[in-house]
Each structure stands twice: as C-alpha cells, then as structure tokens.
Short mmCIF file of C-alpha atoms and ligand atoms in Angstrom, two decimals:
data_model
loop_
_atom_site.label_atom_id
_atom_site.label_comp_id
_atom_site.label_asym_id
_atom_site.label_seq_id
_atom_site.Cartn_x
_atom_site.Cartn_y
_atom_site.Cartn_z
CA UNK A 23 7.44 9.29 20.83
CA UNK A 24 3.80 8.87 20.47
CA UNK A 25 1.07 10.88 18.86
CA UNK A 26 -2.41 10.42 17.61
CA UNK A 27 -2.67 13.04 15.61
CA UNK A 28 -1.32 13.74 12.44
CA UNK A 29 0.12 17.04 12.13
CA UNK A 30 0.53 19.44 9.23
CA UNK A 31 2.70 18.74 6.61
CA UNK A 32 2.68 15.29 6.88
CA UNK A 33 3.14 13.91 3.33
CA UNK A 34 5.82 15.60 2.93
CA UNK A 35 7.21 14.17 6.37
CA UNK A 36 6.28 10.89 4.64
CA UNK A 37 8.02 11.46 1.64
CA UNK A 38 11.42 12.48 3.34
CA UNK A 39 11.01 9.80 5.66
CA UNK A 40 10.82 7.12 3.08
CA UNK A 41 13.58 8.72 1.33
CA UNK A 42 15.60 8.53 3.72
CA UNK A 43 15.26 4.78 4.59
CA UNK A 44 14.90 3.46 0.72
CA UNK A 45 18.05 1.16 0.40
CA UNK A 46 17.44 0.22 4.12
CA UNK A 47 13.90 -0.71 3.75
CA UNK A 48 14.90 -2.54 0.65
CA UNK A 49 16.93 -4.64 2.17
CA UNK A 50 15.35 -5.92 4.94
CA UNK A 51 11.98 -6.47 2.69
CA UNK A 52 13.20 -7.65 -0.47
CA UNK A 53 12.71 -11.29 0.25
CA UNK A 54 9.95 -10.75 3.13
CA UNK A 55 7.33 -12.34 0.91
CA UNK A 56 9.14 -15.75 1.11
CA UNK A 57 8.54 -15.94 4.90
CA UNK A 58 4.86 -15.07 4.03
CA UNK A 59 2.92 -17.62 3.13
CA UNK A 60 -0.67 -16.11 3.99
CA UNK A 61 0.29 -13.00 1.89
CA UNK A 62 1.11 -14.61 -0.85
CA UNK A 63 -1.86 -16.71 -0.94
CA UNK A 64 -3.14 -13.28 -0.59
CA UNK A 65 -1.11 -12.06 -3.44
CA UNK A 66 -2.04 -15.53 -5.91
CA UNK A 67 -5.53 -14.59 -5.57
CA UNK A 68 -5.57 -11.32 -6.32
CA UNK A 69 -3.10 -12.32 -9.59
CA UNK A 70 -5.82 -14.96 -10.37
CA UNK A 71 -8.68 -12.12 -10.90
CA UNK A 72 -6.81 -10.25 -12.72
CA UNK A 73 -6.15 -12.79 -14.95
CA UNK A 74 -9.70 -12.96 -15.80
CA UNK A 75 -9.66 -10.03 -17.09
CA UNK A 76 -6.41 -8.89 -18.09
CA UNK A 77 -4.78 -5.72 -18.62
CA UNK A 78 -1.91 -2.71 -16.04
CA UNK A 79 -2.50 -3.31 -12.53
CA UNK A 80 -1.42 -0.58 -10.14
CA UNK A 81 0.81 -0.98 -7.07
CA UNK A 82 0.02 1.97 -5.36
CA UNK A 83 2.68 3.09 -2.64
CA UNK A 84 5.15 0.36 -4.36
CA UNK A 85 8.34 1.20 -2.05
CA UNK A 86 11.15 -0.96 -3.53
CA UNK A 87 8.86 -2.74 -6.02
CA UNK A 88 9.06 -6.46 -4.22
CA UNK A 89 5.52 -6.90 -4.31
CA UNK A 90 4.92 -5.29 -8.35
CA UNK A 91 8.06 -7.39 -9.31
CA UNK A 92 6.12 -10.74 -7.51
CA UNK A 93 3.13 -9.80 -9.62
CA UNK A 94 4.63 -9.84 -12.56
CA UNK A 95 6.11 -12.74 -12.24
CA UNK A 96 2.92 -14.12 -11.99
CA UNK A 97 1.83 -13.20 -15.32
CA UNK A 98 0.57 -10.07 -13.91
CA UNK A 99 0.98 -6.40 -15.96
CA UNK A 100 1.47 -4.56 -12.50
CA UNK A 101 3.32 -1.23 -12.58
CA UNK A 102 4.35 1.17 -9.36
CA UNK A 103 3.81 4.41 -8.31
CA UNK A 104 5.00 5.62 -5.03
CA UNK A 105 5.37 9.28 -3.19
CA UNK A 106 9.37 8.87 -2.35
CA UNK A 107 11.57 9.26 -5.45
CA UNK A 108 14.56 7.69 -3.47
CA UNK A 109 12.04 4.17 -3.76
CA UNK A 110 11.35 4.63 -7.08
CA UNK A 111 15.14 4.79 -7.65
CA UNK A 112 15.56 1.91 -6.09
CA UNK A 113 12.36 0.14 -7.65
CA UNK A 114 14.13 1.43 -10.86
CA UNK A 115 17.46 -0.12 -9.72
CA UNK A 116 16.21 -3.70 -8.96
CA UNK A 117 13.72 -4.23 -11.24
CA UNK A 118 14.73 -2.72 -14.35
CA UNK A 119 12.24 -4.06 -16.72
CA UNK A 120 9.32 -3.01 -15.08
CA UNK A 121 8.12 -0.04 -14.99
CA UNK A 122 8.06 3.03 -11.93
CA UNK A 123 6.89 6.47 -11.62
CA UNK A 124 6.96 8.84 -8.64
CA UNK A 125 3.34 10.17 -7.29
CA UNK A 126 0.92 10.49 -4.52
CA UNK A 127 -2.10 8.83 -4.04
CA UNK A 128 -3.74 11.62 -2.13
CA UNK A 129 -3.59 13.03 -6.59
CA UNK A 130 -3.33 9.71 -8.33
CA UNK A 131 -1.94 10.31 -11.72
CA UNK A 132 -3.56 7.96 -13.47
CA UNK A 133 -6.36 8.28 -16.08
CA UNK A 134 -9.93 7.12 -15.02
CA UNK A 135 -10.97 4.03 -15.72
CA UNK A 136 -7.34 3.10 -16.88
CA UNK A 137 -6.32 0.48 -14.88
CA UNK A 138 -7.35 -3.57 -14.56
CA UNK A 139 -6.93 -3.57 -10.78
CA UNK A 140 -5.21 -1.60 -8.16
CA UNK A 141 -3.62 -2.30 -4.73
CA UNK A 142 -2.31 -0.73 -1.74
CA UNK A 143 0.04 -3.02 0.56
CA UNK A 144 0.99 -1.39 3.32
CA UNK A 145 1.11 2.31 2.40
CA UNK A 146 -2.75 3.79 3.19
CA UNK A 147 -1.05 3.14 6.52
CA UNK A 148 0.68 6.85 6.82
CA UNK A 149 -3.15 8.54 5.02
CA UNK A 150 -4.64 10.38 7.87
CA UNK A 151 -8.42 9.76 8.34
CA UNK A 152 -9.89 12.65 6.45
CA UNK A 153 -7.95 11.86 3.52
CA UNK A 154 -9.39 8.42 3.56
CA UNK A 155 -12.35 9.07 1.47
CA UNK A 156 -10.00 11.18 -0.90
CA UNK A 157 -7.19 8.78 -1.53
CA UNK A 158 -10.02 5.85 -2.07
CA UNK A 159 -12.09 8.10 -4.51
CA UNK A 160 -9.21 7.95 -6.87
CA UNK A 161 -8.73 4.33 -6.57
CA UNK A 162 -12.14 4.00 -7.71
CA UNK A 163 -12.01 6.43 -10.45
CA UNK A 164 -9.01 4.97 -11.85
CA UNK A 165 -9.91 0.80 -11.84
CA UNK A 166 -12.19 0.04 -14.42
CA UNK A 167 -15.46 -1.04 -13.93
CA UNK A 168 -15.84 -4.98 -12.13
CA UNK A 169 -11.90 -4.50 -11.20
CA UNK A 170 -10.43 -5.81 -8.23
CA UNK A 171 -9.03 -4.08 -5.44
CA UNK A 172 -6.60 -5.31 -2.60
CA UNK A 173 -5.36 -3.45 0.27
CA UNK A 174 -2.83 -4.89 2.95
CA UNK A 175 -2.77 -2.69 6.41
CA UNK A 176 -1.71 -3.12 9.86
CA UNK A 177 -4.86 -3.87 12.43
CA UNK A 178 -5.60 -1.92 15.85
CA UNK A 179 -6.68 0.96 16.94
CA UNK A 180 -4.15 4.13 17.47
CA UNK A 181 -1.94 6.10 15.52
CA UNK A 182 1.70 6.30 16.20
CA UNK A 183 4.32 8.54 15.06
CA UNK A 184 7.36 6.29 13.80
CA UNK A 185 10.60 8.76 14.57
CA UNK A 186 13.09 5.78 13.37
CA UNK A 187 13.34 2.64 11.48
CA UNK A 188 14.73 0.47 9.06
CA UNK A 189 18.48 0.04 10.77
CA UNK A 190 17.76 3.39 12.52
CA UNK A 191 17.64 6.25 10.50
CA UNK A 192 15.51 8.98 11.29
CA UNK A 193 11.31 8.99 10.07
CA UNK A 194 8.67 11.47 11.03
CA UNK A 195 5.82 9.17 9.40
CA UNK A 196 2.40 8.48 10.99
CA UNK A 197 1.12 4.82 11.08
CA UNK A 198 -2.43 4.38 11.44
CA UNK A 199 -3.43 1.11 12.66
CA UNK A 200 -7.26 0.14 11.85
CA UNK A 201 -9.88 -2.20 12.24
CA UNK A 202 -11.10 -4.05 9.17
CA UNK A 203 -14.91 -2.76 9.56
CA UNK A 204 -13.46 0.20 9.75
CA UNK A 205 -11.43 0.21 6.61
CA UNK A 206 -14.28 -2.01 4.73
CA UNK A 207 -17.08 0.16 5.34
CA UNK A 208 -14.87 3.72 4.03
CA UNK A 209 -13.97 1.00 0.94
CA UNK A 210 -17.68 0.52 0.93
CA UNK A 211 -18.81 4.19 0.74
CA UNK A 212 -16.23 5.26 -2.10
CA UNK A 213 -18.56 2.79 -4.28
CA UNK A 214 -16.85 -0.54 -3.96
CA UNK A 215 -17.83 -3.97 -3.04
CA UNK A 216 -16.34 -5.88 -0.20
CA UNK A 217 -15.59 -9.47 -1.30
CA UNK A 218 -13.50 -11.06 1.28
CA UNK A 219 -11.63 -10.50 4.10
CA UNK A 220 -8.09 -11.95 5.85
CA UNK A 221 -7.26 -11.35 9.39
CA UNK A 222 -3.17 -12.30 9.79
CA UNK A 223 -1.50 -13.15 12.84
CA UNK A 224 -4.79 -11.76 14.84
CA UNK A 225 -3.38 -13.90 18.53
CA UNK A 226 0.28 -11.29 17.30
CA UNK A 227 0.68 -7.59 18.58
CA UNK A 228 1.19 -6.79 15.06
CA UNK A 229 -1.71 -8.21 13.24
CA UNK A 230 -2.81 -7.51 10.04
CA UNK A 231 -5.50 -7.60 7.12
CA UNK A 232 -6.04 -8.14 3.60
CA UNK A 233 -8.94 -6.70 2.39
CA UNK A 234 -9.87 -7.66 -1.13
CA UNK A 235 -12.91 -5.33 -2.85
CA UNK A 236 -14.00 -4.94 -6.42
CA UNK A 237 -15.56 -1.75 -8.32
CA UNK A 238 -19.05 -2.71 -9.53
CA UNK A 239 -19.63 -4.01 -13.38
C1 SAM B 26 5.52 0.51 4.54
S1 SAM B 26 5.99 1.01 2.94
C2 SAM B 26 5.23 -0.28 1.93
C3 SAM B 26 5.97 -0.49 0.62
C4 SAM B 26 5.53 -1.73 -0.16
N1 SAM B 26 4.17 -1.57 -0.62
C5 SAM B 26 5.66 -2.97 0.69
O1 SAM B 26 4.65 -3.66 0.91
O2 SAM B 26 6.78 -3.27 1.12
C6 SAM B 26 4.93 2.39 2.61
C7 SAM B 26 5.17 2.99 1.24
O3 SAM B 26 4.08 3.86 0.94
C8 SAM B 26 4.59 5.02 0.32
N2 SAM B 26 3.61 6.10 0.49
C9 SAM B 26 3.26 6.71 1.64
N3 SAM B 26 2.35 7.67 1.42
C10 SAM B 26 2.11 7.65 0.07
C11 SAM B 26 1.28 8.41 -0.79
N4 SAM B 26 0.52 9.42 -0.32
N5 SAM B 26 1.26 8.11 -2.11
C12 SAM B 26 2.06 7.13 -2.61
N6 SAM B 26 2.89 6.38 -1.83
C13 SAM B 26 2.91 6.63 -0.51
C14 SAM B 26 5.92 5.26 1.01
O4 SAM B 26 6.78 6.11 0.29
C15 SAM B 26 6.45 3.84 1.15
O5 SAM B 26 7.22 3.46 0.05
#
C-alpha cells in the first residue's frame, strides 16, 4: 500500500513499528557497513572532524547502534538516542559499553550546545515535512557552535507507507524519499552551513545521500 501523506499519529506508528522489527532489523544490518564502502568513507570523514575538536557526538535515530558502535571504534565519543525502546534494548544488548537512551528527535533531550557533532543516518526518513524545520531546530540547538553535522537519507521524490519489512513483520512507518536541494536548503534555513554533498548509487532505484553541514563558529 501506498500513501503520500502522513497521517495522524504517526510517531507513534513509527515507534511500534520499529519495535516490532528490532532483532530483525539488527540482524540483517549489523554488518551492512562492511559492504559499504562509500558510507564509510562517509562515516571516516565525519570521525575525522570530530576529531578536531573532540568531545559526545550524537547518533540520532541509532536503531541497533551499528553505526555509534563504528564511531567509536574510530576514536569517536558517539552515544545513541532513538524513539523505539525495543532498539535501544538491543543497542544495549550488543554494545554494552556504550552508551543508549530512548527519545525522539521531534523533543531532543539533550542540553543546548552539549554535543561535539550530531548525525542522523537514515532515520529523518519517517519525519513528515512540517516537522522538518522542528526536528532540525534541535539539532542545531544542541551541537555546539562550528560542529559538524551528517545526515544519511534515501533520494527521490514520494512518500511511501512501508506496511512490512525486515523478514516480514508488520510496520505502519512513512518513508520520505527527498532530493538533496531539498534537504540542504531546510539544513540551510535552521542556521547551518552546507559543506559537502554525496550522491550514492544515483544510476540505482534506491539512491541515496550524505549530506555533511556544520553549525557556524
Ligand atoms: C531505518 S532505521 C535507521 C537506524 C540506524 N541509524 C541505521 O542506519 O541503521 C530508522 C531509525 O530511526 C528511528 N526513529 C524514527 N523516528 C524517530 C524519531 N522521531 N526520533 C528518534 N528516532 C527515530 C527508528 O526507531 C529507527 O531505529
């Protein structure tokens, strides 16, 4: 089934959705990154700026904690917070020395101003439009001044309501599929700067993009 627009009630669709699927999803992603060259080149760079700087770096929408656990391994302090307390059990689970808390982006619960660098891989994909400006408010309240942000999203143009994944369990989640500009130019007006920009697998039906920003000095 196919929709383009999100109805009521839909974080907590998200949330129950993602519940639902956590040990699934966590299985078939937790060694994804290996077969993804690209995104971890993605991934090194965003590790090297923080490095510059130092300090927590939030992985916002964590799921399972695969990506978190490959920045820290890196040498980066990266932490996860992520709307579906069934992932951050599992997050918990695998990953037992770093550290996981439930919460929503659409609230952030972090302080302002407390956090190195932020990113988003592949979860402001289920934010509807007019939340947009919302959800990216808080990133830039909460990344300190001249941090970097990275955001990872599927590219196209429609919205699609996913009623089943990960080995076929039931979802009610929307994902939104957008263009880069499109995505760059809302990062733009929530006060950050646009550094660079990665188009993946852009001849695939599936492609994707890496947008890396950073919050003003
Ligand atoms: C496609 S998964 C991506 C997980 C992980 N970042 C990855 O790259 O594998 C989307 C994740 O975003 C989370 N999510 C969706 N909406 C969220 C929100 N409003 N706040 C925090 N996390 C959210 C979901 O629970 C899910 O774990």
């Amino acid at each position: 089934m196919t929709e383009t627009q999100p109805r009521a009630g839909w974080l907590a669709d998200t949330r129950i959705s993602y519940d639902t699927v956590a040990t699934s999803y966590s299985d078939v992603t937790r060694d994804m990154l290996a077969d993804e060259i690209h995104l971890r080149a993605a991934l090194a760079s965003f590790a090297e700026l923080v490095h510059a700087g130092g300090g927590p770096v939030a992985d916002v929408g964590c799921g399972p904690g695969h990506v978190t656990a490959h920045l820290h391994e890196r040498g980066v302090d990266a932490f996860g917070i992520d709307l579906s307390p069934a992932m951050i059990d599992v997050a918990r689970r695998e990953h037992p020395d770093l550290r996981f808390e439930v919460g929503s982006m659409t609230e952030l619960p972090l302080a302002d101003a407390s956090v190195a660098a932020l990113l988003a891989f592949y979860s402001l994909i289920h934010v509807p439009d007019d939340e947009i400006p919302a959800v990216l408010g808080h990133f830039r309240r909460v990344v300190r001044p001249g941090g970097p942000l990275l955001l990872a999203f599927h590219v196209g143009d429609r919205s699609r309501l996913k009623t089943e994944g990960y080995g076929g369990h039931p979802m009610k989640v929307y994902v939104h599929r957008r263009q880069p500009d499109r995505v760059a130019g809302w990062v733009r007006d929530a006060g950050f700067t646009i550094k660079a920009q990665l188009l993946l697998d852009p001849d695939d039906s599936r492609p994707g993009a890496v947008l890396f920003a950073q919050r003003p000095s």
